PDB file of C-alpha atoms in Angstrom:
ATOM      1  CA  ASP A   1     -24.036  -0.653  23.085  1.00  0.00           C
ATOM      2  CA  THR A   2     -22.280  -1.772  19.923  1.00  0.00           C
ATOM      3  CA  ALA A   3     -24.799  -2.401  17.137  1.00  0.00           C
ATOM      4  CA  VAL A   4     -22.779  -4.984  15.172  1.00  0.00           C
ATOM      5  CA  SER A   5     -19.977  -6.630  17.073  1.00  0.00           C
ATOM      6  CA  GLN A   6     -17.473  -9.169  15.805  1.00  0.00           C
ATOM      7  CA  THR A   7     -14.817 -11.178  17.572  1.00  0.00           C
ATOM      8  CA  PRO A   8     -11.941 -11.514  17.463  1.00  0.00           C
ATOM      9  CA  LYS A   9     -10.685  -8.175  16.149  1.00  0.00           C
ATOM     10  CA  TYR A  10      -7.306  -9.658  15.262  1.00  0.00           C
ATOM     11  CA  LEU A  11      -6.466 -13.242  14.379  1.00  0.00           C
ATOM     12  CA  VAL A  12      -2.992 -14.507  13.498  1.00  0.00           C
ATOM     13  CA  THR A  13      -2.682 -18.169  12.601  1.00  0.00           C
ATOM     14  CA  GLN A  14      -0.705 -20.717  10.615  1.00  0.00           C
ATOM     15  CA  MET A  15      -1.587 -22.114   7.213  1.00  0.00           C
ATOM     16  CA  GLY A  16      -3.742 -25.201   7.433  1.00  0.00           C
ATOM     17  CA  ASN A  17      -5.452 -24.235  10.685  1.00  0.00           C
ATOM     18  CA  ASP A  18      -9.195 -23.826  11.180  1.00  0.00           C
ATOM     19  CA  LYS A  19     -10.594 -20.630  12.680  1.00  0.00           C
ATOM     20  CA  SER A  20     -13.923 -18.956  13.381  1.00  0.00           C
ATOM     21  CA  ILE A  21     -15.120 -15.381  13.521  1.00  0.00           C
ATOM     22  CA  LYS A  22     -18.292 -14.536  15.404  1.00  0.00           C
ATOM     23  CA  CYS A  23     -20.775 -11.755  14.730  1.00  0.00           C
ATOM     24  CA  GLU A  24     -23.756 -10.486  16.650  1.00  0.00           C
ATOM     25  CA  GLN A  25     -26.154  -7.614  15.935  1.00  0.00           C
ATOM     26  CA  ASN A  26     -28.546  -6.059  18.436  1.00  0.00           C
ATOM     27  CA  LEU A  27     -30.460  -3.953  15.910  1.00  0.00           C
ATOM     28  CA  GLY A  28     -33.225  -6.464  15.298  1.00  0.00           C
ATOM     29  CA  HIS A  29     -32.318  -6.614  11.604  1.00  0.00           C
ATOM     30  CA  ASP A  30     -33.481  -9.448   9.389  1.00  0.00           C
ATOM     31  CA  THR A  31     -30.436  -9.809   7.172  1.00  0.00           C
ATOM     32  CA  MET A  32     -26.770 -10.338   7.987  1.00  0.00           C
ATOM     33  CA  TYR A  33     -23.744 -10.471   5.724  1.00  0.00           C
ATOM     34  CA  TRP A  34     -20.069 -11.319   5.534  1.00  0.00           C
ATOM     35  CA  TYR A  35     -17.816  -9.125   3.407  1.00  0.00           C
ATOM     36  CA  LYS A  36     -14.120  -9.544   2.658  1.00  0.00           C
ATOM     37  CA  GLN A  37     -11.845  -6.520   2.261  1.00  0.00           C
ATOM     38  CA  ASP A  38      -8.515  -7.310   0.663  1.00  0.00           C
ATOM     39  CA  SER A  39      -5.193  -5.520   0.943  1.00  0.00           C
ATOM     40  CA  LYS A  40      -6.239  -3.058  -1.788  1.00  0.00           C
ATOM     41  CA  LYS A  41      -9.350  -2.197   0.251  1.00  0.00           C
ATOM     42  CA  PHE A  42     -11.706  -3.757  -2.309  1.00  0.00           C
ATOM     43  CA  LEU A  43     -14.915  -5.021  -0.727  1.00  0.00           C
ATOM     44  CA  LYS A  44     -16.647  -8.194  -1.869  1.00  0.00           C
ATOM     45  CA  ILE A  45     -19.711  -9.870  -0.488  1.00  0.00           C
ATOM     46  CA  MET A  46     -19.297 -13.468   0.581  1.00  0.00           C
ATOM     47  CA  PHE A  47     -22.585 -14.534   2.135  1.00  0.00           C
ATOM     48  CA  SER A  48     -25.881 -13.188   3.353  1.00  0.00           C
ATOM     49  CA  TYR A  49     -28.525 -14.714   5.576  1.00  0.00           C
ATOM     50  CA  ASN A  50     -32.116 -13.596   6.005  1.00  0.00           C
ATOM     51  CA  ASN A  51     -33.782 -14.922   9.144  1.00  0.00           C
ATOM     52  CA  LYS A  52     -31.281 -17.795   9.353  1.00  0.00           C
ATOM     53  CA  GLU A  53     -31.746 -18.720   5.685  1.00  0.00           C
ATOM     54  CA  LEU A  54     -28.836 -18.502   3.254  1.00  0.00           C
ATOM     55  CA  ILE A  55     -29.681 -15.951   0.544  1.00  0.00           C
ATOM     56  CA  ILE A  56     -26.392 -15.072  -1.094  1.00  0.00           C
ATOM     57  CA  ASN A  57     -23.462 -17.405  -1.548  1.00  0.00           C
ATOM     58  CA  GLU A  58     -20.901 -15.871  -3.836  1.00  0.00           C
ATOM     59  CA  THR A  59     -18.117 -17.902  -5.419  1.00  0.00           C
ATOM     60  CA  VAL A  60     -16.398 -18.566  -2.141  1.00  0.00           C
ATOM     61  CA  PRO A  61     -14.329 -21.718  -1.563  1.00  0.00           C
ATOM     62  CA  ASN A  62     -16.051 -24.507   0.321  1.00  0.00           C
ATOM     63  CA  ARG A  63     -13.528 -23.998   3.096  1.00  0.00           C
ATOM     64  CA  PHE A  64     -15.656 -21.045   4.177  1.00  0.00           C
ATOM     65  CA  SER A  65     -18.836 -22.037   5.970  1.00  0.00           C
ATOM     66  CA  PRO A  66     -21.252 -19.536   7.500  1.00  0.00           C
ATOM     67  CA  LYS A  67     -23.605 -20.502  10.278  1.00  0.00           C
ATOM     68  CA  SER A  68     -26.574 -18.551  11.582  1.00  0.00           C
ATOM     69  CA  PRO A  69     -27.972 -20.035  14.802  1.00  0.00           C
ATOM     70  CA  ASP A  70     -30.534 -17.223  15.024  1.00  0.00           C
ATOM     71  CA  LYS A  71     -31.210 -14.002  13.176  1.00  0.00           C
ATOM     72  CA  ALA A  72     -28.998 -11.978  15.523  1.00  0.00           C
ATOM     73  CA  HIS A  73     -25.891 -14.084  14.934  1.00  0.00           C
ATOM     74  CA  LEU A  74     -23.856 -15.005  11.880  1.00  0.00           C
ATOM     75  CA  ASN A  75     -20.574 -16.813  12.340  1.00  0.00           C
ATOM     76  CA  LEU A  76     -17.903 -17.613   9.783  1.00  0.00           C
ATOM     77  CA  HIS A  77     -15.810 -20.750   9.998  1.00  0.00           C
ATOM     78  CA  ILE A  78     -12.779 -21.196   7.783  1.00  0.00           C
ATOM     79  CA  ASN A  79     -11.080 -24.571   7.306  1.00  0.00           C
ATOM     80  CA  SER A  80      -7.557 -25.230   6.095  1.00  0.00           C
ATOM     81  CA  LEU A  81      -6.519 -21.609   6.029  1.00  0.00           C
ATOM     82  CA  GLU A  82      -4.398 -20.392   3.117  1.00  0.00           C
ATOM     83  CA  LEU A  83      -2.136 -17.376   2.722  1.00  0.00           C
ATOM     84  CA  GLY A  84      -4.672 -15.770   0.364  1.00  0.00           C
ATOM     85  CA  ASP A  85      -7.298 -15.782   3.078  1.00  0.00           C
ATOM     86  CA  SER A  86      -5.454 -12.968   4.828  1.00  0.00           C
ATOM     87  CA  ALA A  87      -7.846 -10.014   4.782  1.00  0.00           C
ATOM     88  CA  VAL A  88     -10.212  -8.015   6.907  1.00  0.00           C
ATOM     89  CA  TYR A  89     -13.597  -9.686   7.267  1.00  0.00           C
ATOM     90  CA  PHE A  90     -16.592  -7.485   7.964  1.00  0.00           C
ATOM     91  CA  CYS A  91     -19.929  -8.530   9.302  1.00  0.00           C
ATOM     92  CA  ALA A  92     -22.908  -6.303   8.459  1.00  0.00           C
ATOM     93  CA  SER A  93     -26.650  -6.237   8.910  1.00  0.00           C
ATOM     94  CA  SER A  94     -29.582  -4.483   7.283  1.00  0.00           C
ATOM     95  CA  GLN A  95     -33.311  -4.155   7.708  1.00  0.00           C
ATOM     96  CA  ASP A  96     -35.696  -5.037   4.907  1.00  0.00           C
ATOM     97  CA  GLN A  97     -37.931  -2.195   3.798  1.00  0.00           C
ATOM     98  CA  GLY A  98     -41.220  -3.915   3.166  1.00  0.00           C
ATOM     99  CA  THR A  99     -40.798  -6.371   0.314  1.00  0.00           C
ATOM    100  CA  LEU A 100     -37.620  -4.744  -0.893  1.00  0.00           C
ATOM    101  CA  ASN A 101     -34.204  -4.884   0.639  1.00  0.00           C
ATOM    102  CA  THR A 102     -33.134  -1.251   0.360  1.00  0.00           C
ATOM    103  CA  GLY A 103     -31.877  -0.803   3.871  1.00  0.00           C
ATOM    104  CA  GLU A 104     -28.420   0.568   4.428  1.00  0.00           C
ATOM    105  CA  LEU A 105     -25.739  -1.675   5.842  1.00  0.00           C
ATOM    106  CA  PHE A 106     -24.496  -1.446   9.414  1.00  0.00           C
ATOM    107  CA  PHE A 107     -20.954  -2.772   9.654  1.00  0.00           C
ATOM    108  CA  GLY A 108     -18.950  -4.232  12.470  1.00  0.00           C
ATOM    109  CA  GLU A 109     -15.422  -3.026  13.122  1.00  0.00           C
ATOM    110  CA  GLY A 110     -13.834  -5.863  11.209  1.00  0.00           C
ATOM    111  CA  SER A 111     -11.717  -8.914  12.009  1.00  0.00           C
ATOM    112  CA  ARG A 112      -8.208  -8.786  10.609  1.00  0.00           C
ATOM    113  CA  LEU A 113      -7.063 -12.285   9.713  1.00  0.00           C
ATOM    114  CA  THR A 114      -3.376 -12.894   9.059  1.00  0.00           C
ATOM    115  CA  VAL A 115      -2.323 -16.309   7.813  1.00  0.00           C
ATOM    116  CA  LEU A 116       1.401 -17.095   8.134  1.00  0.00           C
TER     117      LEU A 116
ATOM    118  CA  ALA B   1     -26.199  -6.672 -13.531  1.00  0.00           C
ATOM    119  CA  GLN B   2     -25.324  -3.977 -11.035  1.00  0.00           C
ATOM    120  CA  SER B   3     -22.079  -2.058 -10.980  1.00  0.00           C
ATOM    121  CA  VAL B   4     -20.722   1.222  -9.724  1.00  0.00           C
ATOM    122  CA  ALA B   5     -17.498   2.905 -10.696  1.00  0.00           C
ATOM    123  CA  GLN B   6     -15.406   5.395  -8.807  1.00  0.00           C
ATOM    124  CA  PRO B   7     -13.078   6.854 -11.413  1.00  0.00           C
ATOM    125  CA  GLU B   8     -10.671   8.482  -8.957  1.00  0.00           C
ATOM    126  CA  ASP B   9      -8.491   6.491  -6.565  1.00  0.00           C
ATOM    127  CA  GLN B  10      -7.491   9.647  -4.750  1.00  0.00           C
ATOM    128  CA  VAL B  11      -8.974  13.117  -4.248  1.00  0.00           C
ATOM    129  CA  ASN B  12      -7.012  15.902  -2.579  1.00  0.00           C
ATOM    130  CA  VAL B  13      -8.600  19.147  -1.438  1.00  0.00           C
ATOM    131  CA  ALA B  14      -7.650  21.995   0.855  1.00  0.00           C
ATOM    132  CA  GLU B  15      -9.592  22.514   4.056  1.00  0.00           C
ATOM    133  CA  GLY B  16     -12.469  24.880   3.527  1.00  0.00           C
ATOM    134  CA  ASN B  17     -12.772  24.153  -0.190  1.00  0.00           C
ATOM    135  CA  PRO B  18     -15.688  22.238  -1.681  1.00  0.00           C
ATOM    136  CA  LEU B  19     -15.149  18.563  -2.352  1.00  0.00           C
ATOM    137  CA  THR B  20     -16.593  16.115  -4.858  1.00  0.00           C
ATOM    138  CA  VAL B  21     -16.100  12.353  -4.916  1.00  0.00           C
ATOM    139  CA  LYS B  22     -17.386  10.846  -8.145  1.00  0.00           C
ATOM    140  CA  CYS B  23     -19.497   7.764  -8.725  1.00  0.00           C
ATOM    141  CA  THR B  24     -21.199   6.433 -11.832  1.00  0.00           C
ATOM    142  CA  TYR B  25     -23.579   3.516 -11.927  1.00  0.00           C
ATOM    143  CA  SER B  26     -24.851   0.873 -14.279  1.00  0.00           C
ATOM    144  CA  VAL B  27     -27.934  -0.918 -12.995  1.00  0.00           C
ATOM    145  CA  SER B  28     -30.924  -2.659 -14.431  1.00  0.00           C
ATOM    146  CA  GLY B  29     -34.194  -1.257 -13.158  1.00  0.00           C
ATOM    147  CA  ASN B  30     -34.443   1.511 -10.588  1.00  0.00           C
ATOM    148  CA  PRO B  31     -31.116   2.515  -9.082  1.00  0.00           C
ATOM    149  CA  TYR B  32     -30.714   2.348  -5.319  1.00  0.00           C
ATOM    150  CA  LEU B  33     -27.463   4.076  -4.474  1.00  0.00           C
ATOM    151  CA  PHE B  34     -25.486   4.572  -1.288  1.00  0.00           C
ATOM    152  CA  TRP B  35     -22.376   6.282   0.027  1.00  0.00           C
ATOM    153  CA  TYR B  36     -20.310   4.897   2.897  1.00  0.00           C
ATOM    154  CA  VAL B  37     -17.195   6.207   4.643  1.00  0.00           C
ATOM    155  CA  GLN B  38     -14.416   4.147   6.192  1.00  0.00           C
ATOM    156  CA  TYR B  39     -11.957   5.651   8.647  1.00  0.00           C
ATOM    157  CA  PRO B  40      -8.641   3.824   9.228  1.00  0.00           C
ATOM    158  CA  ASN B  41      -9.041   0.479  11.006  1.00  0.00           C
ATOM    159  CA  ARG B  42     -12.810   0.941  11.303  1.00  0.00           C
ATOM    160  CA  GLY B  43     -15.887  -0.508   9.703  1.00  0.00           C
ATOM    161  CA  LEU B  44     -17.835   1.299   7.006  1.00  0.00           C
ATOM    162  CA  GLN B  45     -20.379   3.890   8.091  1.00  0.00           C
ATOM    163  CA  PHE B  46     -23.473   4.820   6.121  1.00  0.00           C
ATOM    164  CA  LEU B  47     -23.578   8.441   4.889  1.00  0.00           C
ATOM    165  CA  LEU B  48     -26.643   8.698   2.664  1.00  0.00           C
ATOM    166  CA  LYS B  49     -28.769   6.925   0.104  1.00  0.00           C
ATOM    167  CA  TYR B  50     -30.938   7.597  -2.938  1.00  0.00           C
ATOM    168  CA  ILE B  51     -34.007   5.443  -3.310  1.00  0.00           C
ATOM    169  CA  THR B  52     -36.509   7.748  -4.983  1.00  0.00           C
ATOM    170  CA  GLY B  53     -37.653  11.343  -4.813  1.00  0.00           C
ATOM    171  CA  ASP B  54     -35.474  14.441  -4.772  1.00  0.00           C
ATOM    172  CA  ASN B  55     -32.286  14.195  -6.766  1.00  0.00           C
ATOM    173  CA  LEU B  56     -30.340  15.999  -4.047  1.00  0.00           C
ATOM    174  CA  VAL B  57     -29.916  13.787  -1.021  1.00  0.00           C
ATOM    175  CA  LYS B  58     -28.589  15.107   2.282  1.00  0.00           C
ATOM    176  CA  GLY B  59     -26.710  12.881   4.686  1.00  0.00           C
ATOM    177  CA  SER B  60     -24.490  12.744   7.739  1.00  0.00           C
ATOM    178  CA  TYR B  61     -21.618  15.122   8.564  1.00  0.00           C
ATOM    179  CA  GLY B  62     -22.792  17.774   6.072  1.00  0.00           C
ATOM    180  CA  PHE B  63     -22.427  15.520   3.033  1.00  0.00           C
ATOM    181  CA  GLU B  64     -24.894  15.482   0.161  1.00  0.00           C
ATOM    182  CA  ALA B  65     -25.114  13.651  -3.132  1.00  0.00           C
ATOM    183  CA  GLU B  66     -26.743  14.485  -6.419  1.00  0.00           C
ATOM    184  CA  PHE B  67     -28.473  11.785  -8.405  1.00  0.00           C
ATOM    185  CA  ASN B  68     -28.264  12.469 -12.147  1.00  0.00           C
ATOM    186  CA  LYS B  69     -30.169   9.991 -14.257  1.00  0.00           C
ATOM    187  CA  SER B  70     -29.024  11.293 -17.641  1.00  0.00           C
ATOM    188  CA  GLN B  71     -25.366  11.047 -16.642  1.00  0.00           C
ATOM    189  CA  THR B  72     -25.896   7.911 -14.506  1.00  0.00           C
ATOM    190  CA  SER B  73     -23.956   9.576 -11.731  1.00  0.00           C
ATOM    191  CA  PHE B  74     -24.273   9.897  -7.984  1.00  0.00           C
ATOM    192  CA  HIS B  75     -21.469  12.226  -6.899  1.00  0.00           C
ATOM    193  CA  LEU B  76     -20.797  12.923  -3.230  1.00  0.00           C
ATOM    194  CA  LYS B  77     -20.308  16.565  -2.297  1.00  0.00           C
ATOM    195  CA  LYS B  78     -19.593  18.822   0.634  1.00  0.00           C
ATOM    196  CA  PRO B  79     -19.467  22.619   0.443  1.00  0.00           C
ATOM    197  CA  SER B  80     -16.546  23.055   2.848  1.00  0.00           C
ATOM    198  CA  ALA B  81     -14.114  20.214   3.548  1.00  0.00           C
ATOM    199  CA  LEU B  82     -12.668  19.464   6.981  1.00  0.00           C
ATOM    200  CA  VAL B  83      -9.403  17.708   7.749  1.00  0.00           C
ATOM    201  CA  SER B  84     -11.468  15.163   9.665  1.00  0.00           C
ATOM    202  CA  ASP B  85     -13.263  14.241   6.400  1.00  0.00           C
ATOM    203  CA  SER B  86     -10.083  12.487   5.268  1.00  0.00           C
ATOM    204  CA  ALA B  87     -11.071   8.846   4.815  1.00  0.00           C
ATOM    205  CA  LEU B  88     -11.920   6.154   2.256  1.00  0.00           C
ATOM    206  CA  TYR B  89     -15.283   6.626   0.549  1.00  0.00           C
ATOM    207  CA  PHE B  90     -17.315   3.916  -1.129  1.00  0.00           C
ATOM    208  CA  CYS B  91     -20.219   4.228  -3.505  1.00  0.00           C
ATOM    209  CA  ALA B  92     -22.572   1.237  -3.633  1.00  0.00           C
ATOM    210  CA  SER B  93     -25.684   0.023  -5.396  1.00  0.00           C
ATOM    211  CA  ILE B  94     -28.089  -2.611  -4.192  1.00  0.00           C
ATOM    212  CA  ASN B  95     -30.005  -5.329  -5.969  1.00  0.00           C
ATOM    213  CA  THR B  96     -33.229  -5.099  -4.027  1.00  0.00           C
ATOM    214  CA  ASN B  97     -34.445  -8.593  -4.839  1.00  0.00           C
ATOM    215  CA  ALA B  98     -31.306 -10.332  -3.690  1.00  0.00           C
ATOM    216  CA  GLY B  99     -30.320  -7.750  -1.104  1.00  0.00           C
ATOM    217  CA  LYS B 100     -26.839  -7.755  -2.562  1.00  0.00           C
ATOM    218  CA  SER B 101     -24.808  -4.549  -2.347  1.00  0.00           C
ATOM    219  CA  THR B 102     -22.102  -3.970  -4.919  1.00  0.00           C
ATOM    220  CA  PHE B 103     -19.341  -1.572  -3.937  1.00  0.00           C
ATOM    221  CA  GLY B 104     -17.075   0.637  -5.993  1.00  0.00           C
ATOM    222  CA  ASP B 105     -13.330   0.334  -5.528  1.00  0.00           C
ATOM    223  CA  GLY B 106     -13.242   3.272  -3.130  1.00  0.00           C
ATOM    224  CA  THR B 107     -11.792   6.778  -3.267  1.00  0.00           C
ATOM    225  CA  THR B 108      -9.316   8.043  -0.713  1.00  0.00           C
ATOM    226  CA  LEU B 109     -10.099  11.624   0.234  1.00  0.00           C
ATOM    227  CA  THR B 110      -7.305  13.678   1.752  1.00  0.00           C
ATOM    228  CA  VAL B 111      -8.107  17.126   3.120  1.00  0.00           C
ATOM    229  CA  LYS B 112      -5.037  19.218   3.830  1.00  0.00           C
ATOM    230  CA  PRO B 113      -4.985  22.051   6.362  1.00  0.00           C
TER     231      PRO B 113
END
């Protein structure tokens, strides 16, 4: 069974469209994340949720809206797509270690978004 | 503020030789440091982490890392490289209160037969 799964794996769309990427983890972890990896392979955190509550919201345009219906799912919706949104988006999860969050990240396989 | 730096974009080694991928850190408070590996078109995989305790940390696939507080370094090492170790390696630190991981820019390791 895949621990962190995201769909779709590939997404090609036109500028101005709205699209969603879904993520599910079956590890029972408390915290889920969205990361963006650009064409130079740099990784940047976008959002994190802990038990459905938004914890981290980096300086991401308002066009990006995460939604966590339960602690096993974290979806990413993107409105009015722009060329610069083309990237690989990774979902990840981690388990809190007591009161500290020192758990390693478990990543999905990525969703490659191409905006034309 | 938390940051990690990977000073080398690329590391090339011959199969069978030892390898080192460098990482230095700048964190406030206790450092919590990680190494991840990314194979082409795959997600990142956890290799090892330093939280506390022994400075030499052993991880997956025969990798280990040495935490050096005086040099603020956390270099990844392997005694004998394999061609299959060729991949992109990321060092990361974590802000434990916010749960936010900060990644280095990555180092591409190429092991030649």
